[in-house]
Coordinates of C-alpha atoms and ligand atoms in Angstrom, one line a residue:
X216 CA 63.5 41.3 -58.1
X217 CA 62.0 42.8 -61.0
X218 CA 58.3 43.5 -61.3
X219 CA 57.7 40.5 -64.1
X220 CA 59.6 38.3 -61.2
X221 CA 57.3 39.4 -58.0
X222 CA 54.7 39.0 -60.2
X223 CA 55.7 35.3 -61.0
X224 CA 56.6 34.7 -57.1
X225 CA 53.1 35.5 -56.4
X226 CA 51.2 33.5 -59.1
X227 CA 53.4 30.3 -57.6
X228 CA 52.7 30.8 -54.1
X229 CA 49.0 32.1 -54.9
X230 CA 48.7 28.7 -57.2
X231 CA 49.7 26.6 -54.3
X232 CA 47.5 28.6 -51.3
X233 CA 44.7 28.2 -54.1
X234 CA 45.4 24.3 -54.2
X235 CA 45.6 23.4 -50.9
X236 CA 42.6 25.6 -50.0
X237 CA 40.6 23.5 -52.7
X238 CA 42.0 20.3 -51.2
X239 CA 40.9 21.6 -47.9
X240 CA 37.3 22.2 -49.2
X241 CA 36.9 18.9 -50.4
X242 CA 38.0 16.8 -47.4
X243 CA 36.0 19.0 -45.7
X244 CA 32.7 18.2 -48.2
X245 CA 33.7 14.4 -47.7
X246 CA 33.6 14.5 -44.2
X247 CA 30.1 16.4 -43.3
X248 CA 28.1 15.0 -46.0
X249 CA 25.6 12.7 -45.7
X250 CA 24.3 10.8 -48.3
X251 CA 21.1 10.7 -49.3
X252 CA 18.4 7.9 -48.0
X253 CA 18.4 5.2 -50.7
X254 CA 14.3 5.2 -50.0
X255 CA 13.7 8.6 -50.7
X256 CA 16.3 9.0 -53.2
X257 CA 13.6 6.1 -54.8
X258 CA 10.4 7.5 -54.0
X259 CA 11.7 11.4 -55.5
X260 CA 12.3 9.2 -58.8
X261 CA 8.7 7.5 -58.8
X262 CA 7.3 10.7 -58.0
X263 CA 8.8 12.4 -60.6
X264 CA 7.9 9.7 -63.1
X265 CA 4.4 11.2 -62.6
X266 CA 5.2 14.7 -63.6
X267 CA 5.8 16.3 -67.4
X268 CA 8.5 18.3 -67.4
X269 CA 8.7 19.7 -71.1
X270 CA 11.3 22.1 -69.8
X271 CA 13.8 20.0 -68.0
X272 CA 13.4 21.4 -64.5
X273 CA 14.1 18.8 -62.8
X274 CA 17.3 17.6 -65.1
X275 CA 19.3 16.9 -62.1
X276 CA 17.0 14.4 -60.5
X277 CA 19.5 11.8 -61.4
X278 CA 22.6 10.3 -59.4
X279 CA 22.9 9.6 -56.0
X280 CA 23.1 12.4 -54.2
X281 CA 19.2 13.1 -54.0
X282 CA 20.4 16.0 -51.5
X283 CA 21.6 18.2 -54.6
X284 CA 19.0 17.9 -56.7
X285 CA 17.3 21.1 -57.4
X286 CA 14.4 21.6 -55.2
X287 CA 15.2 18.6 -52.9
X288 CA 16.7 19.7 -49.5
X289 CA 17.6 17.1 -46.7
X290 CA 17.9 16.7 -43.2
X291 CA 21.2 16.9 -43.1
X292 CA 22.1 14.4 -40.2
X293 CA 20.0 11.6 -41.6
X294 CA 20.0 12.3 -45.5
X295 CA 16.0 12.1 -45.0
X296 CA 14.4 14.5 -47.5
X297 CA 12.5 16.9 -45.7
X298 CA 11.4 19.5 -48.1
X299 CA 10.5 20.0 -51.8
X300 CA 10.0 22.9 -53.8
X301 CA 9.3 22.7 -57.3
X302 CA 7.5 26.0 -56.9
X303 CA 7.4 27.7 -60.5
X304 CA 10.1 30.6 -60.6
X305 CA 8.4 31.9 -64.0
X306 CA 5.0 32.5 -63.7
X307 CA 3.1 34.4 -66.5
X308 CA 3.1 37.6 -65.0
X309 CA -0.2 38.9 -66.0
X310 CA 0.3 42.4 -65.8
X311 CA 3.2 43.1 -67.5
X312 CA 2.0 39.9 -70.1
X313 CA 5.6 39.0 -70.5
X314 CA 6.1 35.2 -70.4
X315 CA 9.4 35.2 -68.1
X316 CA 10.2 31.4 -69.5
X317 CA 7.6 28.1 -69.7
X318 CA 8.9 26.4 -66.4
X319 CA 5.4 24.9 -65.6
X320 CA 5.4 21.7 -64.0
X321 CA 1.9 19.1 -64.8
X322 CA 1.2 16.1 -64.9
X323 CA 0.5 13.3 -61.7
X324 CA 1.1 13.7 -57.9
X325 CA 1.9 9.9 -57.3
X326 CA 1.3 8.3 -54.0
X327 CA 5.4 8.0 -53.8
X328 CA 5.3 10.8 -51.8
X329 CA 4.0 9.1 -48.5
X330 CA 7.4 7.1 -48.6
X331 CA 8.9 10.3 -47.6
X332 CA 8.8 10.1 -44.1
X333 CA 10.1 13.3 -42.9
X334 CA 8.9 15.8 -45.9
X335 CA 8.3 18.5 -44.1
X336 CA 8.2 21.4 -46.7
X337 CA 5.9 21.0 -50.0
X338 CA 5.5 23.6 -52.3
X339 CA 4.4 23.1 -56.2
X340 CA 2.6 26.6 -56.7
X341 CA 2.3 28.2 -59.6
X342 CA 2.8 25.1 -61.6
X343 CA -0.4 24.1 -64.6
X344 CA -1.9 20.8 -62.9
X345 CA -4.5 21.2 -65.3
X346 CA -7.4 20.5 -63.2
X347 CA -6.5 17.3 -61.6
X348 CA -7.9 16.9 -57.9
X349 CA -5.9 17.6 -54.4
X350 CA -4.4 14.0 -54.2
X351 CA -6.2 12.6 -50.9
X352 CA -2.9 11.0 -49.7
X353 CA -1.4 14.4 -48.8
X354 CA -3.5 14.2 -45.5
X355 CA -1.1 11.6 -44.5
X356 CA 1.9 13.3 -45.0
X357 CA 1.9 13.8 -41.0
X358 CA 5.3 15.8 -40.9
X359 CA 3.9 18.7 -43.3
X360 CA 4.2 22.2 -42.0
X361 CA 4.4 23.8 -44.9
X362 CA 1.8 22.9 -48.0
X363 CA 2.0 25.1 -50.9
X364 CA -0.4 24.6 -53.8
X365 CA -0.9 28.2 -54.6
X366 CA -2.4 28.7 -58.4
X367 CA -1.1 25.4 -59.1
X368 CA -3.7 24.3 -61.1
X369 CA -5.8 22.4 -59.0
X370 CA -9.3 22.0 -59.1
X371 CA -12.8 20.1 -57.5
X372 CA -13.1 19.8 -53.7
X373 CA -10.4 19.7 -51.4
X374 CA -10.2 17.0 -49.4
X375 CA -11.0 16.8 -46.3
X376 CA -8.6 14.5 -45.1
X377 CA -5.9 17.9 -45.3
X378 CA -7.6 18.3 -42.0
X379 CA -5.7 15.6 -40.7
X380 CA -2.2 17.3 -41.0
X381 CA -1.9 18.8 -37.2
X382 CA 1.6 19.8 -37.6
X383 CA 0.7 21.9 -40.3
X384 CA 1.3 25.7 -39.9
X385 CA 1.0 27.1 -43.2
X386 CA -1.6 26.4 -45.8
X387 CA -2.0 27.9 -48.6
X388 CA -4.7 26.8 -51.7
X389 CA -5.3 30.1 -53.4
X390 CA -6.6 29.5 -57.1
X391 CA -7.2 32.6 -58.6
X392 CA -7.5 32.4 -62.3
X393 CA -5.1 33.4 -65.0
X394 CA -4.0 33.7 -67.7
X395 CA -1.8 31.1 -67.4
X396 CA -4.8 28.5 -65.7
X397 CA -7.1 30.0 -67.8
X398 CA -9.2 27.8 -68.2
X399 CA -10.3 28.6 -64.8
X400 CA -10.1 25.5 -62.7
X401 CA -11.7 26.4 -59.5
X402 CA -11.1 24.7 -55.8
X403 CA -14.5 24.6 -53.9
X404 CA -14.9 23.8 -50.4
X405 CA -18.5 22.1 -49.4
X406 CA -17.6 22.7 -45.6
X407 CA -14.7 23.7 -43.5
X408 CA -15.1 21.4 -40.5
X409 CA -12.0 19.7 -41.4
X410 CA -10.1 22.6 -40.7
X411 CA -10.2 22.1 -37.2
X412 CA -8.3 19.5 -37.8
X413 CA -5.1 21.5 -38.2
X414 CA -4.3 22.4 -34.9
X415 CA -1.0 24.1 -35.5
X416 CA -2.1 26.2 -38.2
X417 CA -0.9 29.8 -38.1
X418 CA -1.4 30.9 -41.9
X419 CA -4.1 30.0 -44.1
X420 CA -5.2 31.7 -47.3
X421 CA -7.8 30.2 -49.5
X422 CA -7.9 32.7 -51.8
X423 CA -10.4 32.3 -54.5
X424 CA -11.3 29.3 -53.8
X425 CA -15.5 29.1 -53.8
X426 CA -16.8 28.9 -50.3
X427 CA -20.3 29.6 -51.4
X428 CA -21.7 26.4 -49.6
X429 CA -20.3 26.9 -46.8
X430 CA -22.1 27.3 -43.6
X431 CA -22.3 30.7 -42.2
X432 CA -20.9 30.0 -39.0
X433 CA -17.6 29.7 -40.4
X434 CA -16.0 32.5 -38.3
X435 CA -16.1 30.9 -35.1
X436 CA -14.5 27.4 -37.1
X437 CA -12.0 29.5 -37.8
X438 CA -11.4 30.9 -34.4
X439 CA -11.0 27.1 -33.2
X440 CA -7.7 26.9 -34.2
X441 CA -5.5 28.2 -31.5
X442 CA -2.6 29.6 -33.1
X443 CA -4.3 31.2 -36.8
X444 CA -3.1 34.7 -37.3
X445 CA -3.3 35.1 -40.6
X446 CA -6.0 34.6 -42.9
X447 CA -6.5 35.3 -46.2
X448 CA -10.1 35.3 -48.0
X449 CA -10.1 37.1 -51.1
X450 CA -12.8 36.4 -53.5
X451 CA -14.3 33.5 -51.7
X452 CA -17.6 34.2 -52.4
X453 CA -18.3 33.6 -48.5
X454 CA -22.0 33.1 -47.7
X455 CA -24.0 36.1 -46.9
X456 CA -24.6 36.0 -43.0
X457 CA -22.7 35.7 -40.3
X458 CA -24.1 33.9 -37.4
X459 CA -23.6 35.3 -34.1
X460 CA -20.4 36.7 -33.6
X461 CA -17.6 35.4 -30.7
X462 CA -14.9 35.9 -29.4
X463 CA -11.9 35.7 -32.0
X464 CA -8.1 36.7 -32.2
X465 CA -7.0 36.5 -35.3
X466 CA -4.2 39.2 -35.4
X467 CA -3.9 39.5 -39.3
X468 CA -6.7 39.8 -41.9
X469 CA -7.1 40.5 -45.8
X470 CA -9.9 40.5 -47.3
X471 CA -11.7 40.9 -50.1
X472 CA -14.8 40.3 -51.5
X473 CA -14.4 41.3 -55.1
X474 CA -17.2 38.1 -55.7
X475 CA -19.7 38.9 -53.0
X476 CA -22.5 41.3 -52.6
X477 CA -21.3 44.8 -51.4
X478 CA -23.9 44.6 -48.4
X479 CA -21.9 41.0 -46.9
X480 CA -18.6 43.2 -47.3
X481 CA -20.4 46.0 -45.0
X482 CA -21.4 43.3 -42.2
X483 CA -17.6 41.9 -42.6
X484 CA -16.2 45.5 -42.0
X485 CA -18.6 45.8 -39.2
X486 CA -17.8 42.5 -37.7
X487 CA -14.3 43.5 -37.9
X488 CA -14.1 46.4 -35.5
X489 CA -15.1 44.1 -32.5
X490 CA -11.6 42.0 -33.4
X491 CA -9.8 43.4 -30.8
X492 CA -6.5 41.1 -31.2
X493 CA -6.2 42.8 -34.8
X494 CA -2.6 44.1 -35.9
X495 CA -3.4 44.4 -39.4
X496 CA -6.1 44.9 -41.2
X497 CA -6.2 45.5 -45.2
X498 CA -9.1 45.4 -47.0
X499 CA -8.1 48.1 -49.1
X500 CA -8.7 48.0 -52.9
X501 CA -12.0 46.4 -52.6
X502 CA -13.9 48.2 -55.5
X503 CA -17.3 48.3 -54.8
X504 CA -17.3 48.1 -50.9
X505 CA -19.7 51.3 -50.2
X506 CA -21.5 52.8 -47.2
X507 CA -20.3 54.3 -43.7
X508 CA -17.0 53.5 -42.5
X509 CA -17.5 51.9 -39.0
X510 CA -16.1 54.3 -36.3
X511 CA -14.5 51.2 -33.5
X512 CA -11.2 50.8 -35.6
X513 CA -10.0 54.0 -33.2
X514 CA -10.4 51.5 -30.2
X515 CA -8.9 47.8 -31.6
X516 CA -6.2 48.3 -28.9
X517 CA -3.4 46.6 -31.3
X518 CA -3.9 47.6 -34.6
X519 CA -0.8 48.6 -36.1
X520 CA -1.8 48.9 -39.6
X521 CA -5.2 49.5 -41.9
X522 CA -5.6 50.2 -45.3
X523 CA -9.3 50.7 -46.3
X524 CA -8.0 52.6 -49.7
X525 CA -9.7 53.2 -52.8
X526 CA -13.6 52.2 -51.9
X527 CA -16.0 54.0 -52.3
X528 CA -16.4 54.6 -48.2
X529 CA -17.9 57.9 -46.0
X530 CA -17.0 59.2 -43.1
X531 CA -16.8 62.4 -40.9
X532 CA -13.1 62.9 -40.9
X533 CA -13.4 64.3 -37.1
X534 CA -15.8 61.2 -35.8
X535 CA -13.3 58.2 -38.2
X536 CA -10.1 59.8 -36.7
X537 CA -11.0 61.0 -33.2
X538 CA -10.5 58.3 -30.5
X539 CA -7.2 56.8 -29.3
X540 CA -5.7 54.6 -32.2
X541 CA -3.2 53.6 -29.0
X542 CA -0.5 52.2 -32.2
X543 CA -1.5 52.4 -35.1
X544 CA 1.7 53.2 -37.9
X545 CA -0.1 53.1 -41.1
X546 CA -3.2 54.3 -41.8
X547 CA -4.4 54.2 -45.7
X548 CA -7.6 55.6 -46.4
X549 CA -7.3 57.1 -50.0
X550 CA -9.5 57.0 -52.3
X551 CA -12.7 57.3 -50.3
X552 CA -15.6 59.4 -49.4
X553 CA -14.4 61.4 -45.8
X554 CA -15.3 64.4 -45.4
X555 CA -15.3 67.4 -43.0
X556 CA -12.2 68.8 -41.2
X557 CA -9.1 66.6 -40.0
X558 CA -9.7 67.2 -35.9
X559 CA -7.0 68.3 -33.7
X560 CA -6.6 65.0 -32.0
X561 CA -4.6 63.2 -35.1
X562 CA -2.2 64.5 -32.9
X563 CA -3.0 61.8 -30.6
X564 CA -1.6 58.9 -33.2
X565 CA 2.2 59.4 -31.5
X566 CA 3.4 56.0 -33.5
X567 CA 1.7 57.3 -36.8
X568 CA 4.7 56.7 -39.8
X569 CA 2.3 56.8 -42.6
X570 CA -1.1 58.7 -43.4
X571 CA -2.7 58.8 -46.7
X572 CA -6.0 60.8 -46.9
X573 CA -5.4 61.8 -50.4
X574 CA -8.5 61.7 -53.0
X575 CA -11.4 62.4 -50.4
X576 CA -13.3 65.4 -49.2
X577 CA -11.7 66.8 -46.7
X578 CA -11.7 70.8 -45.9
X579 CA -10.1 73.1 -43.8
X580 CA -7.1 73.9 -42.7
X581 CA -4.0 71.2 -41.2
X582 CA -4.4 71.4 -37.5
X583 CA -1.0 72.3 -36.0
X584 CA -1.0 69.5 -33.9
X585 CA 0.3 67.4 -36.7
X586 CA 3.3 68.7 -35.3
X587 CA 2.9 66.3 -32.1
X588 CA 3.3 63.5 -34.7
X589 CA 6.9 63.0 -34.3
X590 CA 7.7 59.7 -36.6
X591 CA 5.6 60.9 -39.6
X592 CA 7.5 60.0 -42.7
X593 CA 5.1 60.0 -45.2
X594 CA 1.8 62.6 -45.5
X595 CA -0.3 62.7 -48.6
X596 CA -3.4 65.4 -48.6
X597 CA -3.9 66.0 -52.3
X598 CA -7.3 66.4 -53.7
X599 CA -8.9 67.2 -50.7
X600 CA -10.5 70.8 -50.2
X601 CA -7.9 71.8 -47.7
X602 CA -7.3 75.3 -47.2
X603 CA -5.3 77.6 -45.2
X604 CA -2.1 79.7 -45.8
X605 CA 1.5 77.2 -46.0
X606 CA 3.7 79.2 -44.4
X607 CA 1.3 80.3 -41.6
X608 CA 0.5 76.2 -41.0
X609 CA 4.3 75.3 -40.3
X610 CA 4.6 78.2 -38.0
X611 CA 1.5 77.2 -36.0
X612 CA 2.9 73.8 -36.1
X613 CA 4.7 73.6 -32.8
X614 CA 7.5 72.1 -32.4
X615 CA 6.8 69.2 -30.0
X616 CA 9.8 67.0 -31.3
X617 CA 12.5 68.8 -29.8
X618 CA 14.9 67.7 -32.5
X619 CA 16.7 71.0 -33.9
X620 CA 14.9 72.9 -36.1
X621 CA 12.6 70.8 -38.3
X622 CA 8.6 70.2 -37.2
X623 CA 8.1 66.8 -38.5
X624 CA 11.7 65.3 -38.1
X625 CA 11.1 62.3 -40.0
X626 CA 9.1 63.4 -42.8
X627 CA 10.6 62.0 -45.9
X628 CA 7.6 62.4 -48.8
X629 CA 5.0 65.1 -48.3
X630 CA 2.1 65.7 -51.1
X631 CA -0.5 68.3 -51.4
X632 CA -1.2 69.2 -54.2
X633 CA -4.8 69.9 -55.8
X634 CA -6.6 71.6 -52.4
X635 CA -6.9 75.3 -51.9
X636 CA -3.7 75.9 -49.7
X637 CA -1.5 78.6 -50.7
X638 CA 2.1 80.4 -50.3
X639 CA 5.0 78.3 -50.6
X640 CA 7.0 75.5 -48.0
X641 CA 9.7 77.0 -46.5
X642 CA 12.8 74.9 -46.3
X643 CA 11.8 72.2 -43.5
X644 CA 14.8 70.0 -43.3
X645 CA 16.4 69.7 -40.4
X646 CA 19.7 71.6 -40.0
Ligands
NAG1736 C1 23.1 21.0 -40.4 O1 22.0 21.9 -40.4 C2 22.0 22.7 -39.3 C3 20.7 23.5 -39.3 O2 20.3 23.7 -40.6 C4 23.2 23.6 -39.3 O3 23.2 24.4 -38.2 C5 24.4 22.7 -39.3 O4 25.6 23.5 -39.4 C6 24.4 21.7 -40.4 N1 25.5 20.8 -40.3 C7 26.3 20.5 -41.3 C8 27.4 19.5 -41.0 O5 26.2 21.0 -42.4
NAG1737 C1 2.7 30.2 -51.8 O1 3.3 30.4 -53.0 C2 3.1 31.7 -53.6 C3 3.7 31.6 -55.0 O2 4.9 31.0 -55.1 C4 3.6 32.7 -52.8 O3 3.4 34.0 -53.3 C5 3.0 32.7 -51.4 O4 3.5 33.6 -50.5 C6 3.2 31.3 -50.8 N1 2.4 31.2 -49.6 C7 2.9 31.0 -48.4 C8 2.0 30.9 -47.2 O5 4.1 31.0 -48.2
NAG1738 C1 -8.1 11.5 -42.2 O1 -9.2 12.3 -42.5 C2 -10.3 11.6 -43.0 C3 -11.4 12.6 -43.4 O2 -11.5 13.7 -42.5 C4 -10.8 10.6 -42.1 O3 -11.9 9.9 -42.6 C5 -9.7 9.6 -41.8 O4 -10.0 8.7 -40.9 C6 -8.4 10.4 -41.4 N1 -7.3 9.4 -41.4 C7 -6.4 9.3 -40.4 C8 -5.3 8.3 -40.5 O5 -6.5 10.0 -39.4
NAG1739 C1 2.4 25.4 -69.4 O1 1.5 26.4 -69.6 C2 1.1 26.6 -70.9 C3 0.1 27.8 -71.0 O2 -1.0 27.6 -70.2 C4 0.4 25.3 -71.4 O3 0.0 25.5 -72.8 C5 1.4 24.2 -71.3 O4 0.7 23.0 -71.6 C6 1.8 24.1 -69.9 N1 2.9 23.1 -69.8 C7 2.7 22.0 -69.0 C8 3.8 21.0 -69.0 O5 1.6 21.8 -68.4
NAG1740 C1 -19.4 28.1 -56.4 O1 -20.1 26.8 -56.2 C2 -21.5 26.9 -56.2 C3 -22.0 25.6 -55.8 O2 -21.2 24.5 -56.0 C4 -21.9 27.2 -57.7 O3 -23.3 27.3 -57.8 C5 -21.3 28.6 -58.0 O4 -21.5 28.9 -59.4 C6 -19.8 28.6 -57.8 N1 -19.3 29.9 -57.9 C7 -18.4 30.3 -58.8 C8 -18.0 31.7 -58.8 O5 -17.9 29.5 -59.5
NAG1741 C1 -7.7 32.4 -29.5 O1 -9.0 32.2 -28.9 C2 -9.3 30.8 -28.7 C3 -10.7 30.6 -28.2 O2 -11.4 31.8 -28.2 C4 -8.3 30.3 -27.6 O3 -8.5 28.9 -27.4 C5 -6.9 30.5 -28.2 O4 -5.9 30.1 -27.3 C6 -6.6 31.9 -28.5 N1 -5.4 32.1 -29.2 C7 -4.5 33.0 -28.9 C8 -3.3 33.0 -29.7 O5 -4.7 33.8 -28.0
NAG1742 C1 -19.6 44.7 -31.7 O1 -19.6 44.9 -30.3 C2 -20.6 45.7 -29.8 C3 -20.4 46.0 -28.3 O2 -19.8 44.9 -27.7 C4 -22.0 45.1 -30.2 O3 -23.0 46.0 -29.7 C5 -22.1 44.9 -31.7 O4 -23.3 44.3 -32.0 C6 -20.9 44.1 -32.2 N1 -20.9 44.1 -33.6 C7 -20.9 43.0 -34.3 C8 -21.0 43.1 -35.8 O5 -20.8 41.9 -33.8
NAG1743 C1 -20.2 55.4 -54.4 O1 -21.4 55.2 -53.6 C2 -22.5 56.0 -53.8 C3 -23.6 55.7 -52.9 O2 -23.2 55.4 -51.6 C4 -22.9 55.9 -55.3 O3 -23.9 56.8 -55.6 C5 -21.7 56.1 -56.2 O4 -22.1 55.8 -57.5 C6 -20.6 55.2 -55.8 N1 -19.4 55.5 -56.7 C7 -18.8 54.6 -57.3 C8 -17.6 55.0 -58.1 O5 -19.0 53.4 -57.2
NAG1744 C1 -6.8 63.3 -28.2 O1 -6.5 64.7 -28.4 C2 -7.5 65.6 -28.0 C3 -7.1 67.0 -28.4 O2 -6.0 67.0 -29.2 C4 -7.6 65.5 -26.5 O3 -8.5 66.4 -25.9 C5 -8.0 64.1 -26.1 O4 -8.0 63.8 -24.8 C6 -7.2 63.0 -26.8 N1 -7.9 61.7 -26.7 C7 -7.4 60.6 -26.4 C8 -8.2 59.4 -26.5 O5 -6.2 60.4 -26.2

């Protein structure tokens, strides 16, 4: 056979493999899929006769098959819808202020919605609702676990009957304002009793939204619901005080409180330390948040992770990092006021991956027992005050890793610059 008749062999018999695996594909579509519910393929076209869609985004809401339309997904033994997400993909980004596209949804939430009896999943964030209220009926979507309307452009109170969703685990009504919402509709909350309502709730973030009124024994409404571990409070304007403090166990917190007085983000930094459940903790990047750093973080028996970067914080480096920090991995504290020399027992924080003490105070030299911190792959120290003589600090660094060679084994990114160390790195890599 010539190489023109191979060649033509194959195409045939690839052709035909090609064929019958299409045929294959189909019967196999035919035979699995189940159509969508006439009901809800009805109540998706009443709700979407609510919504302005200048864009066409939701073009292939038409048809039958409900299933396929973009955003729709189905359970797919019954055909019931269970989730939509009309999230918008394109948000203004405001800080590169490029417009990525115009794929915001508006418009009406109709009360169609309820007819979907097993929406699960509901996610519009992102979308310009242009100040309309939280529709009341979304309380009685009982299946919810999932209820995104992030920056959405909701505004006024949210209503209360939310609290009536208890398979709900995550929540999230963040309405920080941009560029694209700009003119700033707000989401206030009067009270937060009905939160206790949701009593499957593991994330809630109500970023931005103004809990000025409030009452101040929110904390401990909070740490009613049994399964929270995440909670998300940035710019909240939270009321000042803090009634007595219990028990909690949240396991994740950020927080900020860009809006509030810098002496209410003290008491919540104090107030933290007693958290013992606490994993991770970031309230870095809260400009403004000044005074002494509390000392108990060394003894929240959990955390994993804190990052109390770039405020304007103090603290005796020996008295912040002494203590047993049993796990913590990440520890961010650039950017602050800390002072005095790092002690020997950093060598204590064995799971340690990350330490930035960058842009602070500190003096004197490295103590060698950085050496005992085996999983260290990132160490930034510059602008400090640090001195001492390089070479002289990697000999002195001992080499408690036992793994050939190199003191710090996993160290990937190292920075020191602007302190007083001198002499040059030797060639740490392991061999
Ligand atoms: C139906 O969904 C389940 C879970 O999502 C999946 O495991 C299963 O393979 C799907 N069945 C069909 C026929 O697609
Ligand atoms: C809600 O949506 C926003 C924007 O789409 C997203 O960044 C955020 O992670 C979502 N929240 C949750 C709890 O999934
Ligand atoms: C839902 O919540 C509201 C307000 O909290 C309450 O008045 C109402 O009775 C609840 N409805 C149902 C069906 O539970
Ligand atoms: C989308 O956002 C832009 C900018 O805020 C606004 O002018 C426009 O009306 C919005 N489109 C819809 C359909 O709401
Ligand atoms: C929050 O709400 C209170 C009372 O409703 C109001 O006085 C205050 O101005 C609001 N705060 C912000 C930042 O909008
Ligand atoms: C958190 O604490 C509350 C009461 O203090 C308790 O009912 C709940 O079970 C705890 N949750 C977890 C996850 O430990
Ligand atoms: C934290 O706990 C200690 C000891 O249990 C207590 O003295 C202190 O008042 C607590 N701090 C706060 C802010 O609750
Ligand atoms: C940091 O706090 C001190 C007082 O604690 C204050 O004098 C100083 O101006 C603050 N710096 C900044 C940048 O806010
Ligand atoms: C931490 O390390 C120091 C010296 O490196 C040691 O004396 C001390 O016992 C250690 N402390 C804890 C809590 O492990």
């Amino acid at each position: 056979m010539s190489a023109a008749e191979m060649m033509r062999t194959f195409n045939v018999v690839g052709w035909a493999l090609l064929i019958i695996y299409l045929l294959s594909r189909v019967s196999v579509c035919h035979g699995a899929a189940t159509g969508c519910s006439e009901s809800d393929r009805k109540a998706l076209i009443d709700f979407r006769s609510g919504i302005v869609d200048p864009e066409g985004r939701l073009h292939s809401w038409q048809g039958s098959e409900c299933c396929q339309w973009s955003g729709v997904r189905c359970d797919n033994k019954t055909g019931a819808v269970t989730a939509i997400d009309l999230h918008n993909p394109h948000p203004y980004d405001p800080y590169s202020s490029v417009w990525y596209g115009f794929w915001n949804l508006s418009g009406r939430i109709g009360p169609s919605l309820l007819r979907l009896k097993s929406l699960r999943y509901l996610d519009l964030s992102l979308n310009t609702f242009q100040g309309i209220p939280i529709p009341d009926f979304l309380g009685s979507l009982k299946e919810l676990r999932y209820l995104n309307l992030s920056n959405a452009g909701f505004s006024g109170a949210i209503p209360a009957n939310i609290g009536n969703l208890t398979k709900l685990q995550y929540l999230d009504l963040t309405s920080v304002s941009n560029v694209l919402n700009d003119f700033n509709p707000q989401l206030i909350a009067a009270d937060i009793q009905w939160v206790t309502g949701l009593a499957s709730l593991r994330h809630l973030a109500l970023n931005g939204v103004n809990l000025s009124s409030v009452e101040s024994n929110w904390v401990q409404v909070l740490n009613m619901l049994p399964s929270l571990t995440e909670l998300h409070l940035s710019s909240c304007s939270l009321p000042g005080s803090i009634s007595s403090i219990q028990p909690v166990n949240f396991t994740l917190l950020k927080v900020s409180y860009r809006l509030s007085s810098n002496s209410f983000s003290m008491k919540i930094l104090n107030w933290i330390v007693n958290v013992s459940s606490l994993v991770y903790v970031d309230v870095g990047d809260i400009t403004g948040l000044y005074g002494r750093t509390p000392l108990g973080f060394s003894k929240l028996p959990n955390l994993r992770y804190l990052d109390l970067s770039m405020n304007n914080l103090s603290a005796s480096c020996p008295q912040l990092l002494g203590g047993s920090w049993a796990r913590i991995e990440i520890l961010k504290l650039f950017g602050n006021r800390i002072h005095s020399k790092i002690p020997s027992s950093l060598g204590n924080m064995t799971s340690l991956d990350e330490l930035d003490l960058s842009n602070n105070n500190i003096k004197g030299g490295i103590p060698s027992s950085i050496g005992k911190l085996c999983n260290l792959k990132s160490l930034e120290l510059s602008n400090n005050n640090l001195d001492g003589v390089l070479p002289e600090f990697v000999q002195r660094t001992e080499n408690y890793c036992r793994s050939g060679g190199s003191p710090l084994p996993n160290l990937i990114s190292m920075r020191m610059s602007s302190n007083r160390l001198v002499g040059s790195l030797p060639d740490w890599r392991a061999s």
